[in-house]
C-alpha positions as a printed NumPy array, in Angstrom:
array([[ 14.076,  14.521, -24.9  ],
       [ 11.888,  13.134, -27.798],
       [ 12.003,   9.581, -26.439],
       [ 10.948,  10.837, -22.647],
       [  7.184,  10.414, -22.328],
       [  7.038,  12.431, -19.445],
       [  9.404,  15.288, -19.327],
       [  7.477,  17.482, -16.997],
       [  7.653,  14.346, -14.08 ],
       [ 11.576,  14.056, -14.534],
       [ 12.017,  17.845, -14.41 ],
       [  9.366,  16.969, -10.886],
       [ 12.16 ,  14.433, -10.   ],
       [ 15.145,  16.618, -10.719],
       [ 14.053,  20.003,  -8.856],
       [ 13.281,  17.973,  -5.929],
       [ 17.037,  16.503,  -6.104],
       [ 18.298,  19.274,  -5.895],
       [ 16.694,  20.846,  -3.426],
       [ 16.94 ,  17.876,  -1.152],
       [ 20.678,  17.785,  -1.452],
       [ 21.118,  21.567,  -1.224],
       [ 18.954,  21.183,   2.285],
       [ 21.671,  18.181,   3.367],
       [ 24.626,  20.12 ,   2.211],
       [ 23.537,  22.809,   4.286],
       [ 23.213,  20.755,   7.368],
       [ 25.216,  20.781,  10.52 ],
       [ 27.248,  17.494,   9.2  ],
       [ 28.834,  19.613,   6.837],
       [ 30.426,  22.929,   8.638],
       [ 33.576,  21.47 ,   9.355],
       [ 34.294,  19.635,   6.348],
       [ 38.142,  19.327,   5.392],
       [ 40.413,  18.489,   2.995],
       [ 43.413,  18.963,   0.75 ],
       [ 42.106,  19.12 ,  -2.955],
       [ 39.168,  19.336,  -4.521],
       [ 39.472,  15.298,  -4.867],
       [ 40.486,  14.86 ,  -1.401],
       [ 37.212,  17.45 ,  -0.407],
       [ 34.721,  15.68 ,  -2.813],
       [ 35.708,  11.769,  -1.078],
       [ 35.272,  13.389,   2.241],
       [ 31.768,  14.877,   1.268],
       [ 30.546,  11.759,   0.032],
       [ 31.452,  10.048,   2.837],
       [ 29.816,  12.103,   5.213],
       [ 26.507,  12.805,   2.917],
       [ 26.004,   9.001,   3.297],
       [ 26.413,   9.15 ,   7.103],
       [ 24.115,  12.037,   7.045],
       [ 21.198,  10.552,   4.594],
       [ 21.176,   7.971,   6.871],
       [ 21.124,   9.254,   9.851],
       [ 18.477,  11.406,   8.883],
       [ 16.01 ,   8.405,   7.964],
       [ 16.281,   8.917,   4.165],
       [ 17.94 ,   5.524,   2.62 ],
       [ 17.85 ,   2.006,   4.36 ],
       [ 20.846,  -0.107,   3.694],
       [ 18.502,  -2.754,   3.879],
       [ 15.843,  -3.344,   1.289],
       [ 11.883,  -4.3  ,   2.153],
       [ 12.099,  -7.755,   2.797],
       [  9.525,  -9.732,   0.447],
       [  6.145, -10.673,   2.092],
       [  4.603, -13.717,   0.592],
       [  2.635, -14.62 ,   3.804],
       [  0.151, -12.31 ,   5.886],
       [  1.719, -14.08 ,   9.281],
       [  4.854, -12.13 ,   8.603],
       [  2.773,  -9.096,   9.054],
       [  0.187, -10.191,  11.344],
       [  1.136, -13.832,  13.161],
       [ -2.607, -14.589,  14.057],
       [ -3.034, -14.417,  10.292],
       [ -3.227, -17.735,   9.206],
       [ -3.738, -19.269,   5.193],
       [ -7.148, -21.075,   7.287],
       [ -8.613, -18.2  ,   8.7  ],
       [ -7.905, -16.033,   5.914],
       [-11.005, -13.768,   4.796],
       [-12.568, -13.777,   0.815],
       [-11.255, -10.744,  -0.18 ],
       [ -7.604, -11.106,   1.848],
       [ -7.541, -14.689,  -0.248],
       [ -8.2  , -12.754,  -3.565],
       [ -5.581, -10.205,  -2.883],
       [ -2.873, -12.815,  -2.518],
       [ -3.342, -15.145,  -5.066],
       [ -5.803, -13.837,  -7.69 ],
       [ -4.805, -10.617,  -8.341],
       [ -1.777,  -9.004, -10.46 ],
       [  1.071,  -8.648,  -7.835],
       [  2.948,  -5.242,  -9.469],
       [ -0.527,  -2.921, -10.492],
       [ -0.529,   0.63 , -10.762],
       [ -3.934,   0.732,  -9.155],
       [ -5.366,  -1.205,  -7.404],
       [ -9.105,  -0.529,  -5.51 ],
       [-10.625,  -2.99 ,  -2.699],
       [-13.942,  -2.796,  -2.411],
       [-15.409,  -4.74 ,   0.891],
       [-18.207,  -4.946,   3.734],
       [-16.794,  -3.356,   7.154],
       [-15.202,  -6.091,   8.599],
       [-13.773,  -8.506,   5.809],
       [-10.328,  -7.328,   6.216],
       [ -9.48 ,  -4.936,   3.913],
       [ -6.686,  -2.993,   5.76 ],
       [ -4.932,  -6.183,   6.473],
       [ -5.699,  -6.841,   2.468],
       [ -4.442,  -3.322,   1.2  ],
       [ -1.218,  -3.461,   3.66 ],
       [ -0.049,  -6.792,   3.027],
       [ -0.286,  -5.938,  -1.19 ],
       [  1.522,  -2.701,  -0.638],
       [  3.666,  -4.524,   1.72 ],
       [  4.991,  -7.37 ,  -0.42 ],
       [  4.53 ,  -4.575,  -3.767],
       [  7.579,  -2.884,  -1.781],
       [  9.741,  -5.848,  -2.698],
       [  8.72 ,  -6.309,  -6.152],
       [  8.792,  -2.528,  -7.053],
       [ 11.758,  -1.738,  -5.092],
       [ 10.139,   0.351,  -2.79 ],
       [ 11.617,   1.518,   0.427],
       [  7.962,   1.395,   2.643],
       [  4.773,   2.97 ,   1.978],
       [  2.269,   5.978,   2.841],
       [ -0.65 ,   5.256,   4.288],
       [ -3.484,   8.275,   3.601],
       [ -6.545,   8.531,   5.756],
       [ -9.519,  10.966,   5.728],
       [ -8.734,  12.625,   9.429],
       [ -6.489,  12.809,  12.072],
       [ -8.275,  10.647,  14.178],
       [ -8.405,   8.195,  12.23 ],
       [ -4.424,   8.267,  11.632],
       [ -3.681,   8.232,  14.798],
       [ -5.288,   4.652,  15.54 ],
       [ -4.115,   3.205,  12.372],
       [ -0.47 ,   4.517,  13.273],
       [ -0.111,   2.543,  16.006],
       [ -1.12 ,  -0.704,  13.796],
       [  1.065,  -0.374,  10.979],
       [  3.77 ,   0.498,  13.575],
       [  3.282,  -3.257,  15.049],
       [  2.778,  -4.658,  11.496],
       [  6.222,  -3.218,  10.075],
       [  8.162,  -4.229,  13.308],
       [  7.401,  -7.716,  12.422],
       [  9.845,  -7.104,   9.43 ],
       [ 11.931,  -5.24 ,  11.178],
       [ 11.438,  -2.079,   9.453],
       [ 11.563,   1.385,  10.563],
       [  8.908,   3.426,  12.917],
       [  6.273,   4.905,  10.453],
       [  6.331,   8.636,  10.401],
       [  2.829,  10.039,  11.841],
       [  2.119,  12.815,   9.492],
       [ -1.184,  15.367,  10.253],
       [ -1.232,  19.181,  11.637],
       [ -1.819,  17.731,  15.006],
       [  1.062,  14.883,  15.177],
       [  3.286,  16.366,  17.661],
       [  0.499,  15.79 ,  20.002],
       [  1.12 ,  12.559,  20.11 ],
       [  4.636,  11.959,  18.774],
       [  6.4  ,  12.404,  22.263],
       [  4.122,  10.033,  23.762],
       [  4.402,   7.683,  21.415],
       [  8.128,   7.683,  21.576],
       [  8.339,   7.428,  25.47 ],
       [  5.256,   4.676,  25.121],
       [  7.561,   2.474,  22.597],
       [ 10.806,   3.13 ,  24.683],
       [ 12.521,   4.781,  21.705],
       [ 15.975,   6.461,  23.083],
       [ 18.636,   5.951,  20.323],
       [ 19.701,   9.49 ,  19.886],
       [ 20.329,   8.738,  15.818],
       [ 16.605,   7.843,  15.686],
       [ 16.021,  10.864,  17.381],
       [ 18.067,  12.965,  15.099],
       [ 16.324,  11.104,  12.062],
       [ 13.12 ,  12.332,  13.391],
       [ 13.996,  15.85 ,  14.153],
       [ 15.253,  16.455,  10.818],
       [ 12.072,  15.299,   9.197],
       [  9.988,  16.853,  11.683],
       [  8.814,  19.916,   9.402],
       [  5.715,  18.95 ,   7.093],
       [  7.357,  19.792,   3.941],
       [ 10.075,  16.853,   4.835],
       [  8.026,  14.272,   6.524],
       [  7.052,  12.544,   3.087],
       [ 10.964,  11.647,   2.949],
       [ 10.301,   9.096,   6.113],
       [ 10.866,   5.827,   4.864],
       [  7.016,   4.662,   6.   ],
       [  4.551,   7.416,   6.861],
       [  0.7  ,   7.218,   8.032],
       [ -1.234,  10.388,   8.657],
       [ -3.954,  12.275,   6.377],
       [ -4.721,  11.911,   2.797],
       [ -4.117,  16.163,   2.596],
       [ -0.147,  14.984,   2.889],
       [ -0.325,  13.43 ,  -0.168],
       [ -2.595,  14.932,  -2.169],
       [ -0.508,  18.524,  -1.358],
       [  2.349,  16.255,  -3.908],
       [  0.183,  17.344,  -6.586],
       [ -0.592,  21.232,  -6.062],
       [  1.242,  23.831,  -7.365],
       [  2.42 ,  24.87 ,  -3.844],
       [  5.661,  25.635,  -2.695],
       [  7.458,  22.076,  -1.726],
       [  5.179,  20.396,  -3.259],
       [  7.469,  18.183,  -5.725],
       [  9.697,  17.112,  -1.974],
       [  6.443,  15.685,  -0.537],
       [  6.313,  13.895,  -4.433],
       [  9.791,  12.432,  -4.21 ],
       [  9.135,  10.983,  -1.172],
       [  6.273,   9.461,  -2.458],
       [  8.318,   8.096,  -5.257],
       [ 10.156,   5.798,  -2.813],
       [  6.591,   4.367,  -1.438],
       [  3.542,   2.57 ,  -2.026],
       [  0.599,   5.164,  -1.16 ],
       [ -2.425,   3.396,   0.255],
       [ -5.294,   5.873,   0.476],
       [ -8.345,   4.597,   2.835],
       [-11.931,   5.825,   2.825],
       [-11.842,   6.356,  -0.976],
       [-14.963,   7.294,  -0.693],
       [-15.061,   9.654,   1.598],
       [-13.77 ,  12.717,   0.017],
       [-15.42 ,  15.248,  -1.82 ],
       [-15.415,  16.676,  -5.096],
       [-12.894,  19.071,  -5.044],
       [-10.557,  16.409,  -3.067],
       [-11.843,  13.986,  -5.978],
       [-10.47 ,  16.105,  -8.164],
       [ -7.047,  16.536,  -7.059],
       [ -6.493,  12.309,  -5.591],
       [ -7.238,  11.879,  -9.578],
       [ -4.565,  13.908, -10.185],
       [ -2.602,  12.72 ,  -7.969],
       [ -2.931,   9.186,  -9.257],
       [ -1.836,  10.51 , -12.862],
       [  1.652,  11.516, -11.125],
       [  2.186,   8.039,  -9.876],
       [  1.267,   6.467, -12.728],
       [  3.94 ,   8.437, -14.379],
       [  6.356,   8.198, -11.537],
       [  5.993,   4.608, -11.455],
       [  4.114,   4.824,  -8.076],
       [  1.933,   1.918,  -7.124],
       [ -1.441,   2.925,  -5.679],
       [ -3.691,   1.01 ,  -3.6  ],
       [ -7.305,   2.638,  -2.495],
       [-10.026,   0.81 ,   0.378],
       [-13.502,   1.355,  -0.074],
       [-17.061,   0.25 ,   1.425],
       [-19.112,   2.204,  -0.956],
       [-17.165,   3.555,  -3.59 ],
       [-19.96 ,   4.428,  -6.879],
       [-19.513,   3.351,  -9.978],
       [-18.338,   6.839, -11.126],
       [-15.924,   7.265,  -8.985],
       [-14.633,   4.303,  -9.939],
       [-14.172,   4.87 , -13.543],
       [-12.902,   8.151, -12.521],
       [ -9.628,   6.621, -11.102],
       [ -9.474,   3.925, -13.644],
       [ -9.598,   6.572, -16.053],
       [ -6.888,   8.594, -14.347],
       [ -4.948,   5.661, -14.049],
       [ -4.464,   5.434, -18.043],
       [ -7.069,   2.419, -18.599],
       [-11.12 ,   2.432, -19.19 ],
       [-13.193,   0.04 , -17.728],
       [-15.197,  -1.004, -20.715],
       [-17.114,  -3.934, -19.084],
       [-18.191,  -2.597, -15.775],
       [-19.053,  -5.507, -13.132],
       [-21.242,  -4.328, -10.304],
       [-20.624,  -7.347,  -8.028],
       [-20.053,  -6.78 ,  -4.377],
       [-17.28 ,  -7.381,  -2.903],
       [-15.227,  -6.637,  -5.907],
       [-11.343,  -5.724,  -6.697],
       [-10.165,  -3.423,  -9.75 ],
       [ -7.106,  -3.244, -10.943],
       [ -4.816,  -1.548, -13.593],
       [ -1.274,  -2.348, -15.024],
       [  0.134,  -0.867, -18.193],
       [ -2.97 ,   0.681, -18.871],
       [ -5.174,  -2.343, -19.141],
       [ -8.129,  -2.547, -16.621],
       [ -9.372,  -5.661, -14.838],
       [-11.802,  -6.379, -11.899],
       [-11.855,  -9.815, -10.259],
       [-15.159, -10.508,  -8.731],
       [-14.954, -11.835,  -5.151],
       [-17.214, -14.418,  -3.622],
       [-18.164, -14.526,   0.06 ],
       [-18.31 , -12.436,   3.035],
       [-17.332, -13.005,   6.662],
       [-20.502, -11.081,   7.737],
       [-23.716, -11.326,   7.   ],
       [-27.058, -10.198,   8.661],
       [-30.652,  -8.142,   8.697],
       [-30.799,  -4.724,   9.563],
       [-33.979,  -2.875,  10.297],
       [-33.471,   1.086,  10.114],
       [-36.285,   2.809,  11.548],
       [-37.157,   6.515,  10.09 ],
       [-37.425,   8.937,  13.701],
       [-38.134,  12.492,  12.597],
       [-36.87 ,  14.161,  15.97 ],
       [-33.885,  15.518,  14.47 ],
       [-34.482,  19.031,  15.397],
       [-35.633,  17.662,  19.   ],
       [-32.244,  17.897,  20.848],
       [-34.869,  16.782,  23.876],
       [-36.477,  14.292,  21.952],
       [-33.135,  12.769,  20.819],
       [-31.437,  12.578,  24.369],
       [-34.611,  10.619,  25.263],
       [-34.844,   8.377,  23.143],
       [-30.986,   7.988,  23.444],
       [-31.604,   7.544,  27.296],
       [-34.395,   4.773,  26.596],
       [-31.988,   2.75 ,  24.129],
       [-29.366,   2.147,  26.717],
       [-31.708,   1.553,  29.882],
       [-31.079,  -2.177,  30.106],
       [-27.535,  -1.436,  29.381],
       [-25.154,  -1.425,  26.168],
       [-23.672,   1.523,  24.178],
       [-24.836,   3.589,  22.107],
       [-23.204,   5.984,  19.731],
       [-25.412,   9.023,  18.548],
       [-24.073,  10.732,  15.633],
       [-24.885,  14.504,  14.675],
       [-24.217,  16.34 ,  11.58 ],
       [-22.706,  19.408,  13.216],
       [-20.85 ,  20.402,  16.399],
       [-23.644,  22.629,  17.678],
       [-26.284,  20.058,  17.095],
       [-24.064,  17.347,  18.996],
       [-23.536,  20.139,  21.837],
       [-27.281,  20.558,  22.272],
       [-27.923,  16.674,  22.344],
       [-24.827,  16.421,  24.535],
       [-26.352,  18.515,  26.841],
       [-29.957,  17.119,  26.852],
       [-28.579,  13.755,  27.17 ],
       [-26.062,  14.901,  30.575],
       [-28.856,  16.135,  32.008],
       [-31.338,  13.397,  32.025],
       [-28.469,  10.371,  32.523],
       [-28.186,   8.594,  35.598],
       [-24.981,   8.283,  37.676],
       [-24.455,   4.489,  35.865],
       [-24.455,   6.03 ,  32.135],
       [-21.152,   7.469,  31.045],
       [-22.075,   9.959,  28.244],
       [-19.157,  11.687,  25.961],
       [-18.447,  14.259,  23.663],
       [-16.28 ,  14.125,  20.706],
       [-15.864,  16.369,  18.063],
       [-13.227,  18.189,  16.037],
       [-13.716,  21.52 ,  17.093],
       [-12.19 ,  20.624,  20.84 ],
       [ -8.785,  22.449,  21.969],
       [ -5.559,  20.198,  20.897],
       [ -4.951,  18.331,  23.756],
       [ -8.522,  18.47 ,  25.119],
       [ -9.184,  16.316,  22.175],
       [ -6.468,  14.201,  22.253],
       [ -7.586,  12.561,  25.878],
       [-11.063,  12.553,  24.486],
       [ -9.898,  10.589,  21.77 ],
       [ -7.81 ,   8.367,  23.577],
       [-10.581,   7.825,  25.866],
       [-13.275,   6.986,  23.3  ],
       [-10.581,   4.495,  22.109],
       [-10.335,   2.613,  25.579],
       [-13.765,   2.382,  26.162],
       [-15.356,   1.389,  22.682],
       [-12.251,   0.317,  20.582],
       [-11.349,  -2.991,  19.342],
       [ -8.388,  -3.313,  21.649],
       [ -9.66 ,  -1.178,  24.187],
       [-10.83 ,  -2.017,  28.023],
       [-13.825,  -3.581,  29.318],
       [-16.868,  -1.422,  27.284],
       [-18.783,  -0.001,  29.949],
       [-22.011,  -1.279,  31.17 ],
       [-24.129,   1.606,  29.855],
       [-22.758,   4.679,  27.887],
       [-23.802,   7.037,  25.157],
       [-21.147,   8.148,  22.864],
       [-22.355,  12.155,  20.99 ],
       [-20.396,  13.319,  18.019],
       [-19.997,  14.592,  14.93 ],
       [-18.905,  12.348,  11.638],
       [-14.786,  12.24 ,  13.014],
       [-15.802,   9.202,  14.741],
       [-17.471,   7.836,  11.105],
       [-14.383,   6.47 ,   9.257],
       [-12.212,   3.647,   9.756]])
């Protein structure tokens, strides 16, 4: 016990054991267990507890293969088209960190960047998949589906979607990818509950899923041993607030000590924030570098950021100041005007009744040739879900023909990612 330097995460590691196999013991697989002695009883029960763990989706035989190349992941990846920042991430930076925080412009790749490090980190850290966290369940939902299509180039296992709302979706997406081997489904009942989902061998959905490894609520240290077995990526760094802050630093101080590596995507992280996760990472920066984009890193308690040079996208922006933001009329007008000659426009609102008002104002004035929607989180379930969907096919990357003329009203769910 003197020699441990963190007791408190293997007593994490060994209340989760055992609750994990009292849960499997308890299963179905088990009723009719038989045998002679207690030897002949305890070879039987270890041979059906590793049918069972793997039927329920908790142990691969096969280990993540090792991804040197972002064409295993994504074919029309090439080393020549490769982005700045995807070029840093494969050969500048330290391949095992404990942390590890992209900063980039939209645009320069830094999903593709953060999946293929957590994706070949899986190899080096013996890692069975990874998590990846984002800020809402919108957002989850569309970046399900790609790392669904990224990990079957490897051959690995469907990614568990994990948010309040994911049995929305689940059913679809299981008829949608043709999925009828009754062991998957079994897998996926099992680890249908919340508390268990973490336990998935890949997992995308919310950043709450994770973060809830680190509260001192009831499960709690489950959701943490599944996270033991994973990278966690956690998108939007930036995004959260203070009290969220608060808790991902935590959060990161548990992986650290459970030998979880982390890897967080940014825009606009601040310099505080930075240090902030640095710091709960066990390093200091101590000569901060406030180039743009830029990549920190920590291993072993040492801190390093690599300065990247380039960007795929550059440009002028003019931002004009309108003060009609209290003008739901106003708005809608000049919303109207912006999309006469055609295009789309997207006309964000900072609260559901303000985008209702300027919904309505904007309906009302539209011709027959402008689609205008409405998308917010306060909808009904599945009301949502076909507005999201929708929003997806007309304006998203890999969506349908965009529309000659539309306005798109919402609140910030439509912001991030």
């Amino acid at each position: 016990i003197a020699a441990c330097k963190h007791c408190d995460a293997c007593v994490m590691l060994l209340t989760s054991f055992t609750v994990l196999a009292d849960w499997i013991a308890s299963s179905e697989p088990f009723d009719n267990l038989a045998g002679g002695t207690i030897r002949d009883y305890a070879e039987n029960a270890r041979n059906v507890a590793q049918v069972t763990i793997a039927q329920y989706g908790l142990h691969s035989e096969n280990g993540f293969p090792l991804v040197e190349e972002y064409h295993q992941l994504w074919p029309f990846l090439r080393t020549e088209n490769l982005r700045s920042v995807q070029k840093a991430i494969a050969v500048e930076t330290w391949p095992d960190a404990d942390l590890t925080i992209i900063e980039a412009p939209m645009g320069e790749g830094k999903t593709e960047a953060g999946a293929f490090y957590a994706a070949r980190m899986c190899h080096l850290r013996n890692k069975q998949g990874l998590y990846f966290a984002l800020p809402t369940a919108a957002t989850s939902n569309q970046m399900h589906g790609r790392i669904y299509e990224m990990l079957a180039q490897i051959q690995r296992d469907k990614p568990r979607l994990m948010h309040g709302m994911a049995w929305l979706v689940q059913n679809q997406q299981v008829e949608k990818w043709g999925d009828d081997d009754p062991e998957q489904h079994e897998s996926w009942d099992w680890l249908r509950p919340m508390r268990r989902a973490m336990l998935a061998e890949n997992g995308v959905g919310t950043v709450d899923q994770a973060m809830m490894a680190a509260l001192h609520i009831r499960y709690s240290c489950l959701r943490m041993l599944g996270l033991t077995g994973k990278v966690l990526v956690i998108d939007e760094i930036h995004a959260y607030d203070a009290y969220m802050s608060s808790i991902i630093e935590k959060l990161v101080q548990w992986c650290v000590a459970l030998h979880v590596p982390v890897v967080m995507l940014s825009a606009t992280l601040t310099e505080d924030k930075r240090k902030a996760l640095v710091t709960a990472a066990g390093a200091e920066l101590l000569n901060i570098n406030q180039t743009y984009p830029l990549i920190t890193q920590v291993r072993n308690g040492e801190a390093r950021q690599l300065e990247v040079s380039g960007t795929a996208k550059s440009g002028c922006y003019h931002f004009e100041a309108v003060h009609i933001w209290n003008d739901p009329s106003a708005i809608a007008e000049r919303a109207l005007q912006k999309v006469t000659n055609g295009g789309c426009l997207c006309v964000m609102m900072n609260t559901v009744a303000e985008a209702q008002r300027v919904y309505r104002g904007i309906v009302k004035d539209a011709d027959e040739q402008t689609q205008v929607c409405l998308f917010h989180a306060r909808m009904k379930a599945k009301h949502r879900d076909a507005i999201e969907k929708h929003c997806v096919e007309l304006f998203g990357k890999n969506g349908a023909q965009r529309p000659e003329r539309a306005v798109l009203v919402c609140t910030q769910v439509v912001e991030q990612s």
